[in-house]
Amino acid sequence: MNNRVRITKLILWSIVGFAGAVGITRFLFGLGATTNLTDATPWGIWIGFDVMAGVALAAGGFVITAIFYIFKREEFHSFVRPAVLTAFLGYLAVVFGLLFDLGLPWNIWHMMIYWNPHSPLFEVGWCVMLYTTVLLLEFSPVPLEETSRYARIRRILMKFRFPLVLLGIMLSTLHQSSLGSLFLIMPFKLHPLWYSHILPLLFFISAVALGLMMIAYESLVSHWLFRRKPETNLVEKLAKAAVWVLSIYFIVKMADIWLSGEWHLMFDGSWESYLFILEMLISTVIPIILFSIKKVRTSTAGQWVGSSMVVFGMIFNRINVGGLTMLRATGDTYVPSWMEITISLGVVSAACLAFLFAIERFHIWKEKPQDPEWEPYTPPVFDHTSEVWLGTPPLAARTKYTLVLLLSFALGFALIPSHKIESKGVEIVPVQKARGGDTLFIDGNHDEYGVLFAHTQHIDSLGQKQSCDKCHHMNMPMDKATGCWECHRYMYSPTDAFNHDWHADAHGGNIACTQCHPKGKERQAETAKKCDDCHLDLLPSDNPIKVENYTAPPYVTAMHELCVSCHKKKAEELSDKKNLALCTTCHQSAPPKYLKAEISKHLSGPYFNHVVIPGVNLKQEKEQLHKNE
Amino acid sequence: MDALLDFARGPFFRFSFAIMALGLLRVIVLDLLGAYDAYRKAGEKDLPWGLIISRSLQWFIPINRVFKYRPIFSSISILFHVGLLLVPVFLFAHVHLWKQAIGFGWFTLSKEWADWLTILTIASGIALFIGRVFTRSSSFLSRFQDYLWPLLLLVPFISGYVCANLTISPKLYQLLMLTHVLSAELIFILMPFTKIAHCVLMPLSQFVSNLAWKFPADTDDAICTTLNKKGAPV
Amino acid sequence: MSVAILTDITKCIGCLECVSACKTVNNLGTDVPRVWQKNDGLSAQNWTSVLQKPGNHYIRKQCRHCLEPACASVCPVGALQKTPEGPVIYDSERCLGCRYCMMACPYGIPRYDWDQVVPYIRKCIMCYDRLQRGQQPACTEVCPQKATIFGERDELLAEAHHRIKQEPDTYIHKVWGEHEVGGTSVLYISDIDLGFLAYQPNPGATPLPATTRLAMKAVPFAFVGMGGRCMESTGLFDDG
């Protein structure tokens, strides 16, 4: 087997395996756990690249059928089958990739029964469905050649070949352009350099240009891969045609920008203006110049450079329209997560593998590049990398590729960031203690937006020194009034108030397992001793809050539950103090001036996690308590 | 130590579990594909399907023919296999971890059952090992790794039992827990690539071995080619 | 006729009663800041929020219930619908989760259950079930200052203009939502500029669905036209 093909296949298989692990995660834990999408950027790279660029890259199919069947250019015969196959696999990849992006992918068939013909997406959906079916029917005679069993079906398909081709071209025209129509509804979000009322037209023209170049690019890549003689003459003809189409695209685009008076935006120095110039250079201007020179057009290297510039430039264009240039309007920052990128690459790799699979088994080209099944029997060979005896080539290939798939799948599974899944989008914000003197400014996350809390006044009105218990419902050992922030340690996430490792550690509590976990029972939190079985002073006797387990709710929740419930009750009791239960009564946007000095003193101080009471021997006190018991 | 334990329980566990799950699936698929190839090339197409199915089923029913010849060995082996499967899958602590990770759990063994099964598994494992060493027919067939396997399988059982039931110092607890997790993960990773794959290949073994008797038409020549004795009479 | 909500920014004291009433009535659960939220207070658990602007101005943000909503026009399965009564409502049974509505909304209102495995679009539905029972939305009902009020859209518009005429020095002479993107069912009068509520301060009076309507109308013509063009060039028409 050809080494280039083998290495390419190994890489593709490993990407597919890696993406497979990520894909499973996406369906197990949802979009928030795997993507960096936000409420302001609900479409990311899965739409910009997989769908928008994917459909555009599959344009080769309708362009080549138009050239061959409509314009009767018989010399392009050898391009028809690979291009139709690419288009078919490209559309399958788009649909498959879309399944990851849709929130409710199992409802995708709803498009068939619930109609909203006003929606461009409805039209795109239907066109993709129909065109994929048409492509399947256009392509299926090729695999049917292999067996004589379905000769009749093949004959019927061949008879309807021309109408199918026609239908395919009509459908493609429609939805290549309606992909542009999708963005007509976002005039305020999409940057004016990309937004245009003729977006559908621009999308269609660029799709034709990209289709031409995609056929050329694919021919170049596959001929390099299988070490075949490149079809330089035909590619040159395509390049010549592309110059015309690209020129039309360039003129229409510039005229549109000129007429809508956005010319100055191209040179205003914003990052969008550079992005636009870069995109136009790569996708249009440089390829036009390159392919206008006959010497470049006829050389393989020139063809490589020119066609890859158009292909990547147009992908770039689709990503720009698909969301990148909306970031200024939405004020959002979006960088795709590595998991999003992996899935995109995985879908593409799977399509490439399917292409290679088809090309080895069916007559896509005049001769099949290699057909392992037909090779004569060869003795098993010893493979020095995996140290096993490999059987016949197909068996060896199977063994190797699946091994790579397996390893990269496991690696992908191991790399999945569990903290991103567990956090559910909530950032861990540590809480710091309230600052001030008689009046405290409660501002756990130090964002200067907090609650002014008259501590001394509450003590006075709730019953002097005996009233601590009413709010301080659980105290650290040897403490009378533990601050809220010591157990409720995070703003929005719960904390485990019980420090297991400290209790078990020789330098800490030094307690044996069986002192808390009864023998003969599962060692778990539910069956263990409760904290207040040992710490007798943990829970004040008349506290208002029932401590059910030792998972402390988030700081915000805890404060609201404690304060608001009491304030609501009081507001109902006292008719003259209705304001007591209003949020703004307590919540301040900034700390008052007279507290500023006090607050800044604490701001730079260390963050204590536990109260240290000087002069208290914990162990001694504990023994004393047990004696009293 | 904590970081190591977190790594072993997090990413490394996912890695080894994926290797096991997908690896075993891969072994089945490759086996079936290979069998299909052989079947397609086979000279004689009709296989004794009834016999294949009945023999495969026989292997799943503990009282089979082997039981008649070596009753002690068979019963110990059955005990060992039952413990090996039931304890890790249905242990309360394991199911609890699954519940935390993926949101759902399943039936669990009670504490007493789990403890006794663990002890029985350890004991039967040691018995099988001793049997393998001292029975002449077994030791004749055994390779080095065949002695290693029962010992490796016992490591997570012993360390797990100690962690769950005995009072030990926290440092030792962590060390044993790490041993427990890592040895189990080593087993996971090795499973698809070693003879432990018989846990999923068992149902296929009768099918494949019957297929082997229906070699394709020119297999004899191919074998001779392999042995560098082309043209020799078979 | 269609109903509407009028919010008078000069009267709002920022008490957040509307926010908590909305939460209770719609069972929205506790709100926690998530990494994917916009900083305007709206989220899958907050269908209305109160923004604070310098000088003690409080602006209640919610779905504008456009007269010609972009979200409903782009939804491929019609999961979002403009009801004749006024509210734009959501049918989670139909939704397939494409999030085109979120992309299309000129005010950036619809939110998503990003943390859910089965996520839905979340936005204010003007308490549609309460409206059908003859009640008014929870937010307008609880407002202690009558800063946000509920009624027929025509009457509220008249009331808004009346208030501006009464105190021409206080108010900016504009009713936000009267003509914006074809008019909305949630109206504002204010003493500060409210341009920040939309992606563009002056979105114009053209309804957004009109931008795609032309392209969508061209669809059958393009379809038939392209087909005809192709057949012509292959010479199929020459025979007949």
GROMACS .gro file of N, CA, C and O in nm, chain A residues 474-539:
model
  264
  474MET      N    1  -2.496   2.808   6.282
  474MET     CA    2  -2.403   2.696   6.295
  474MET      C    3  -2.265   2.756   6.318
  474MET      O    4  -2.224   2.846   6.245
  475ASN      N    5  -2.197   2.706   6.420
  475ASN     CA    6  -2.070   2.767   6.457
  475ASN      C    7  -1.956   2.669   6.445
  475ASN      O    8  -1.971   2.549   6.468
  476MET      N    9  -1.841   2.723   6.412
  476MET     CA   10  -1.720   2.642   6.414
  476MET      C   11  -1.697   2.594   6.557
  476MET      O   12  -1.738   2.662   6.651
  477PRO      N   13  -1.630   2.481   6.573
  477PRO     CA   14  -1.601   2.436   6.710
  477PRO      C   15  -1.532   2.547   6.790
  477PRO      O   16  -1.447   2.618   6.736
  478MET      N   17  -1.571   2.563   6.913
  478MET     CA   18  -1.513   2.662   7.006
  478MET      C   19  -1.545   2.805   6.963
  478MET      O   20  -1.474   2.897   6.999
  479ASP      N   21  -1.648   2.824   6.882
  479ASP     CA   22  -1.679   2.959   6.838
  479ASP      C   23  -1.825   2.987   6.870
  479ASP      O   24  -1.908   2.895   6.875
  480LYS      N   25  -1.856   3.115   6.893
  480LYS     CA   26  -1.994   3.149   6.928
  480LYS      C   27  -2.069   3.208   6.809
  480LYS      O   28  -2.189   3.191   6.796
  481ALA      N   29  -1.997   3.284   6.727
  481ALA     CA   30  -2.064   3.351   6.616
  481ALA      C   31  -1.975   3.345   6.493
  481ALA      O   32  -1.905   3.439   6.458
  482THR      N   33  -1.978   3.232   6.426
  482THR     CA   34  -1.896   3.214   6.307
  482THR      C   35  -1.955   3.293   6.190
  482THR      O   36  -2.076   3.294   6.171
  483GLY      N   37  -1.867   3.359   6.116
  483GLY     CA   38  -1.913   3.438   6.002
  483GLY      C   39  -1.970   3.350   5.892
  483GLY      O   40  -1.931   3.235   5.875
  484CYS      N   41  -2.064   3.409   5.816
  484CYS     CA   42  -2.133   3.334   5.710
  484CYS      C   43  -2.033   3.276   5.610
  484CYS      O   44  -2.046   3.163   5.563
  485TRP      N   45  -1.932   3.359   5.577
  485TRP     CA   46  -1.839   3.326   5.469
  485TRP      C   47  -1.751   3.207   5.501
  485TRP      O   48  -1.682   3.155   5.415
  486GLU      N   49  -1.751   3.161   5.630
  486GLU     CA   50  -1.661   3.051   5.665
  486GLU      C   51  -1.712   2.916   5.617
  486GLU      O   52  -1.633   2.826   5.589
  487CYS      N   53  -1.844   2.902   5.611
  487CYS     CA   54  -1.899   2.778   5.555
  487CYS      C   55  -1.950   2.800   5.412
  487CYS      O   56  -1.922   2.721   5.323
  488HIS      N   57  -2.023   2.910   5.393
  488HIS     CA   58  -2.073   2.940   5.258
  488HIS      C   59  -1.959   3.008   5.183
  488HIS      O   60  -1.953   3.128   5.174
  489ARG      N   61  -1.870   2.925   5.130
  489ARG     CA   62  -1.741   2.979   5.085
  489ARG      C   63  -1.743   3.031   4.942
  489ARG      O   64  -1.652   3.098   4.900
  490TYR      N   65  -1.846   2.994   4.865
  490TYR     CA   66  -1.851   3.039   4.726
  490TYR      C   67  -1.981   3.114   4.699
  490TYR      O   68  -2.085   3.080   4.754
  491MET      N   69  -1.972   3.215   4.613
  491MET     CA   70  -2.089   3.298   4.584
  491MET      C   71  -2.206   3.215   4.532
  491MET      O   72  -2.318   3.228   4.578
  492TYR      N   73  -2.180   3.133   4.430
  492TYR     CA   74  -2.291   3.069   4.359
  492TYR      C   75  -2.284   2.917   4.360
  492TYR      O   76  -2.365   2.853   4.295
  493SER      N   77  -2.185   2.861   4.428
  493SER     CA   78  -2.177   2.715   4.431
  493SER      C   79  -2.176   2.668   4.576
  493SER      O   80  -2.123   2.737   4.663
  494PRO      N   81  -2.234   2.553   4.602
  494PRO     CA   82  -2.237   2.502   4.739
  494PRO      C   83  -2.099   2.456   4.785
  494PRO      O   84  -2.012   2.425   4.704
  495THR      N   85  -2.081   2.452   4.915
  495THR     CA   86  -1.953   2.409   4.971
  495THR      C   87  -1.981   2.295   5.068
  495THR      O   88  -2.085   2.292   5.133
  496ASP      N   89  -1.884   2.205   5.078
  496ASP     CA   90  -1.893   2.102   5.181
  496ASP      C   91  -1.835   2.161   5.309
  496ASP      O   92  -1.716   2.188   5.317
  497ALA      N   93  -1.922   2.182   5.409
  497ALA     CA   94  -1.875   2.245   5.532
  497ALA      C   95  -1.790   2.151   5.615
  497ALA      O   96  -1.722   2.192   5.708
  498PHE      N   97  -1.794   2.022   5.582
  498PHE     CA   98  -1.722   1.922   5.659
  498PHE      C   99  -1.589   1.891   5.591
  498PHE      O  100  -1.585   1.858   5.474
  499ASN      N  101  -1.480   1.902   5.668
  499ASN     CA  102  -1.348   1.877   5.613
  499ASN      C  103  -1.304   1.735   5.651
  499ASN      O  104  -1.245   1.713   5.755
  500HIS      N  105  -1.334   1.640   5.562
  500HIS     CA  106  -1.309   1.499   5.594
  500HIS      C  107  -1.161   1.471   5.614
  500HIS      O  108  -1.121   1.408   5.712
  501ASP      N  109  -1.080   1.522   5.521
  501ASP     CA  110  -0.939   1.486   5.526
  501ASP      C  111  -0.871   1.542   5.651
  501ASP      O  112  -0.781   1.479   5.707
  502TRP      N  113  -0.916   1.658   5.694
  502TRP     CA  114  -0.858   1.715   5.816
  502TRP      C  115  -0.887   1.626   5.936
  502TRP      O  116  -0.803   1.602   6.021
  503HIS      N  117  -1.007   1.572   5.942
  503HIS     CA  118  -1.045   1.487   6.054
  503HIS      C  119  -0.964   1.358   6.057
  503HIS      O  120  -0.932   1.306   6.162
  504ALA      N  121  -0.935   1.305   5.936
  504ALA     CA  122  -0.865   1.177   5.931
  504ALA      C  123  -0.714   1.193   5.945
  504ALA      O  124  -0.645   1.099   5.979
  505ASP      N  125  -0.666   1.314   5.919
  505ASP     CA  126  -0.522   1.332   5.913
  505ASP      C  127  -0.458   1.331   6.052
  505ASP      O  128  -0.517   1.379   6.150
  506ALA      N  129  -0.336   1.277   6.056
  506ALA     CA  130  -0.266   1.269   6.184
  506ALA      C  131  -0.234   1.408   6.239
  506ALA      O  132  -0.228   1.429   6.360
  507HIS      N  133  -0.214   1.503   6.149
  507HIS     CA  134  -0.184   1.639   6.194
  507HIS      C  135  -0.310   1.718   6.224
  507HIS      O  136  -0.305   1.831   6.268
  508GLY      N  137  -0.426   1.661   6.196
  508GLY     CA  138  -0.551   1.729   6.223
  508GLY      C  139  -0.626   1.660   6.334
  508GLY      O  140  -0.578   1.651   6.447
  509GLY      N  141  -0.743   1.607   6.302
  509GLY     CA  142  -0.824   1.542   6.405
  509GLY      C  143  -0.770   1.407   6.449
  509GLY      O  144  -0.790   1.365   6.563
  510ASN      N  145  -0.701   1.338   6.357
  510ASN     CA  146  -0.645   1.206   6.387
  510ASN      C  147  -0.750   1.110   6.441
  510ASN      O  148  -0.733   1.049   6.546
  511ILE      N  149  -0.858   1.098   6.368
  511ILE     CA  150  -0.968   1.012   6.412
  511ILE      C  151  -0.971   0.888   6.324
  511ILE      O  152  -0.958   0.898   6.201
  512ALA      N  153  -0.988   0.771   6.385
  512ALA     CA  154  -0.993   0.647   6.309
  512ALA      C  155  -1.125   0.638   6.234
  512ALA      O  156  -1.226   0.694   6.275
  513CYS      N  157  -1.123   0.563   6.122
  513CYS     CA  158  -1.243   0.552   6.037
  513CYS      C  159  -1.364   0.511   6.118
  513CYS      O  160  -1.475   0.565   6.104
  514THR      N  161  -1.339   0.407   6.205
  514THR     CA  162  -1.454   0.345   6.272
  514THR      C  163  -1.513   0.433   6.380
  514THR      O  164  -1.619   0.401   6.434
  515GLN      N  165  -1.446   0.544   6.414
  515GLN     CA  166  -1.506   0.631   6.515
  515GLN      C  167  -1.627   0.705   6.460
  515GLN      O  168  -1.715   0.745   6.536
  516CYS      N  169  -1.629   0.728   6.331
  516CYS     CA  170  -1.746   0.792   6.269
  516CYS      C  171  -1.827   0.694   6.185
  516CYS      O  172  -1.949   0.697   6.185
  517HIS      N  173  -1.753   0.605   6.110
  517HIS     CA  174  -1.823   0.509   6.025
  517HIS      C  175  -1.845   0.380   6.104
  517HIS      O  176  -1.749   0.314   6.139
  518PRO      N  177  -1.971   0.342   6.132
  518PRO     CA  178  -1.995   0.220   6.209
  518PRO      C  179  -1.948   0.098   6.132
  518PRO      O  180  -1.954   0.095   6.009
  519LYS      N  181  -1.904  -0.002   6.207
  519LYS     CA  182  -1.853  -0.124   6.144
  519LYS      C  183  -1.968  -0.199   6.075
  519LYS      O  184  -2.082  -0.194   6.121
  520GLY      N  185  -1.934  -0.268   5.965
  520GLY     CA  186  -2.034  -0.350   5.897
  520GLY      C  187  -2.132  -0.270   5.813
  520GLY      O  188  -2.232  -0.323   5.766
  521LYS      N  189  -2.106  -0.140   5.798
  521LYS     CA  190  -2.194  -0.061   5.712
  521LYS      C  191  -2.109   0.007   5.605
  521LYS      O  192  -1.989   0.024   5.620
  522GLU      N  193  -2.175   0.045   5.495
  522GLU     CA  194  -2.104   0.117   5.390
  522GLU      C  195  -2.045   0.245   5.447
  522GLU      O  196  -2.110   0.316   5.522
  523ARG      N  197  -1.920   0.271   5.407
  523ARG     CA  198  -1.857   0.394   5.456
  523ARG      C  199  -1.900   0.510   5.368
  523ARG      O  200  -1.836   0.542   5.268
  524GLN      N  201  -2.009   0.571   5.402
  524GLN     CA  202  -2.058   0.684   5.325
  524GLN      C  203  -2.116   0.788   5.420
  524GLN      O  204  -2.137   0.763   5.539
  525ALA      N  205  -2.142   0.907   5.365
  525ALA     CA  206  -2.185   1.019   5.448
  525ALA      C  207  -2.315   0.988   5.522
  525ALA      O  208  -2.334   1.027   5.638
  526GLU      N  209  -2.406   0.915   5.455
  526GLU     CA  210  -2.538   0.895   5.512
  526GLU      C  211  -2.535   0.813   5.641
  526GLU      O  212  -2.615   0.834   5.731
  527THR      N  213  -2.442   0.715   5.647
  527THR     CA  214  -2.442   0.627   5.764
  527THR      C  215  -2.343   0.673   5.870
  527THR      O  216  -2.340   0.617   5.979
  528ALA      N  217  -2.265   0.777   5.838
  528ALA     CA  218  -2.164   0.820   5.936
  528ALA      C  219  -2.229   0.901   6.048
  528ALA      O  220  -2.345   0.941   6.039
  529LYS      N  221  -2.150   0.921   6.154
  529LYS     CA  222  -2.197   1.005   6.265
  529LYS      C  223  -2.221   1.147   6.217
  529LYS      O  224  -2.152   1.196   6.129
  530LYS      N  225  -2.319   1.212   6.277
  530LYS     CA  226  -2.343   1.352   6.242
  530LYS      C  227  -2.241   1.440   6.315
  530LYS      O  228  -2.190   1.404   6.420
  531CYS      N  229  -2.217   1.557   6.258
  531CYS     CA  230  -2.117   1.647   6.317
  531CYS      C  231  -2.151   1.683   6.461
  531CYS      O  232  -2.064   1.686   6.548
  532ASP      N  233  -2.281   1.709   6.486
  532ASP     CA  234  -2.315   1.756   6.620
  532ASP      C  235  -2.319   1.643   6.722
  532ASP      O  236  -2.347   1.666   6.839
  533ASP      N  237  -2.289   1.518   6.680
  533ASP     CA  238  -2.274   1.412   6.778
  533ASP      C  239  -2.145   1.433   6.857
  533ASP      O  240  -2.136   1.396   6.975
  534CYS      N  241  -2.043   1.490   6.792
  534CYS     CA  242  -1.917   1.518   6.862
  534CYS      C  243  -1.909   1.664   6.904
  534CYS      O  244  -1.878   1.696   7.017
  535HIS      N  245  -1.938   1.752   6.806
  535HIS     CA  246  -1.930   1.895   6.835
  535HIS      C  247  -2.062   1.939   6.896
  535HIS      O  248  -2.155   1.975   6.825
  536LEU      N  249  -2.068   1.935   7.030
  536LEU     CA  250  -2.197   1.957   7.097
  536LEU      C  251  -2.245   2.101   7.084
  536LEU      O  252  -2.364   2.128   7.088
  537ASP      N  253  -2.149   2.194   7.066
  537ASP     CA  254  -2.189   2.334   7.059
  537ASP      C  255  -2.203   2.383   6.915
  537ASP      O  256  -2.206   2.500   6.888
  538LEU      N  257  -2.210   2.286   6.822
  538LEU     CA  258  -2.213   2.323   6.681
  538LEU      C  259  -2.340   2.399   6.645
  538LEU      O  260  -2.337   2.504   6.581
  539LEU      N  261  -2.453   2.344   6.684
  539LEU     CA  262  -2.580   2.403   6.648
  539LEU      C  263  -2.645   2.466   6.772
  539LEU      O  264  -2.679   2.395   6.866
   0.00000   0.00000   0.00000
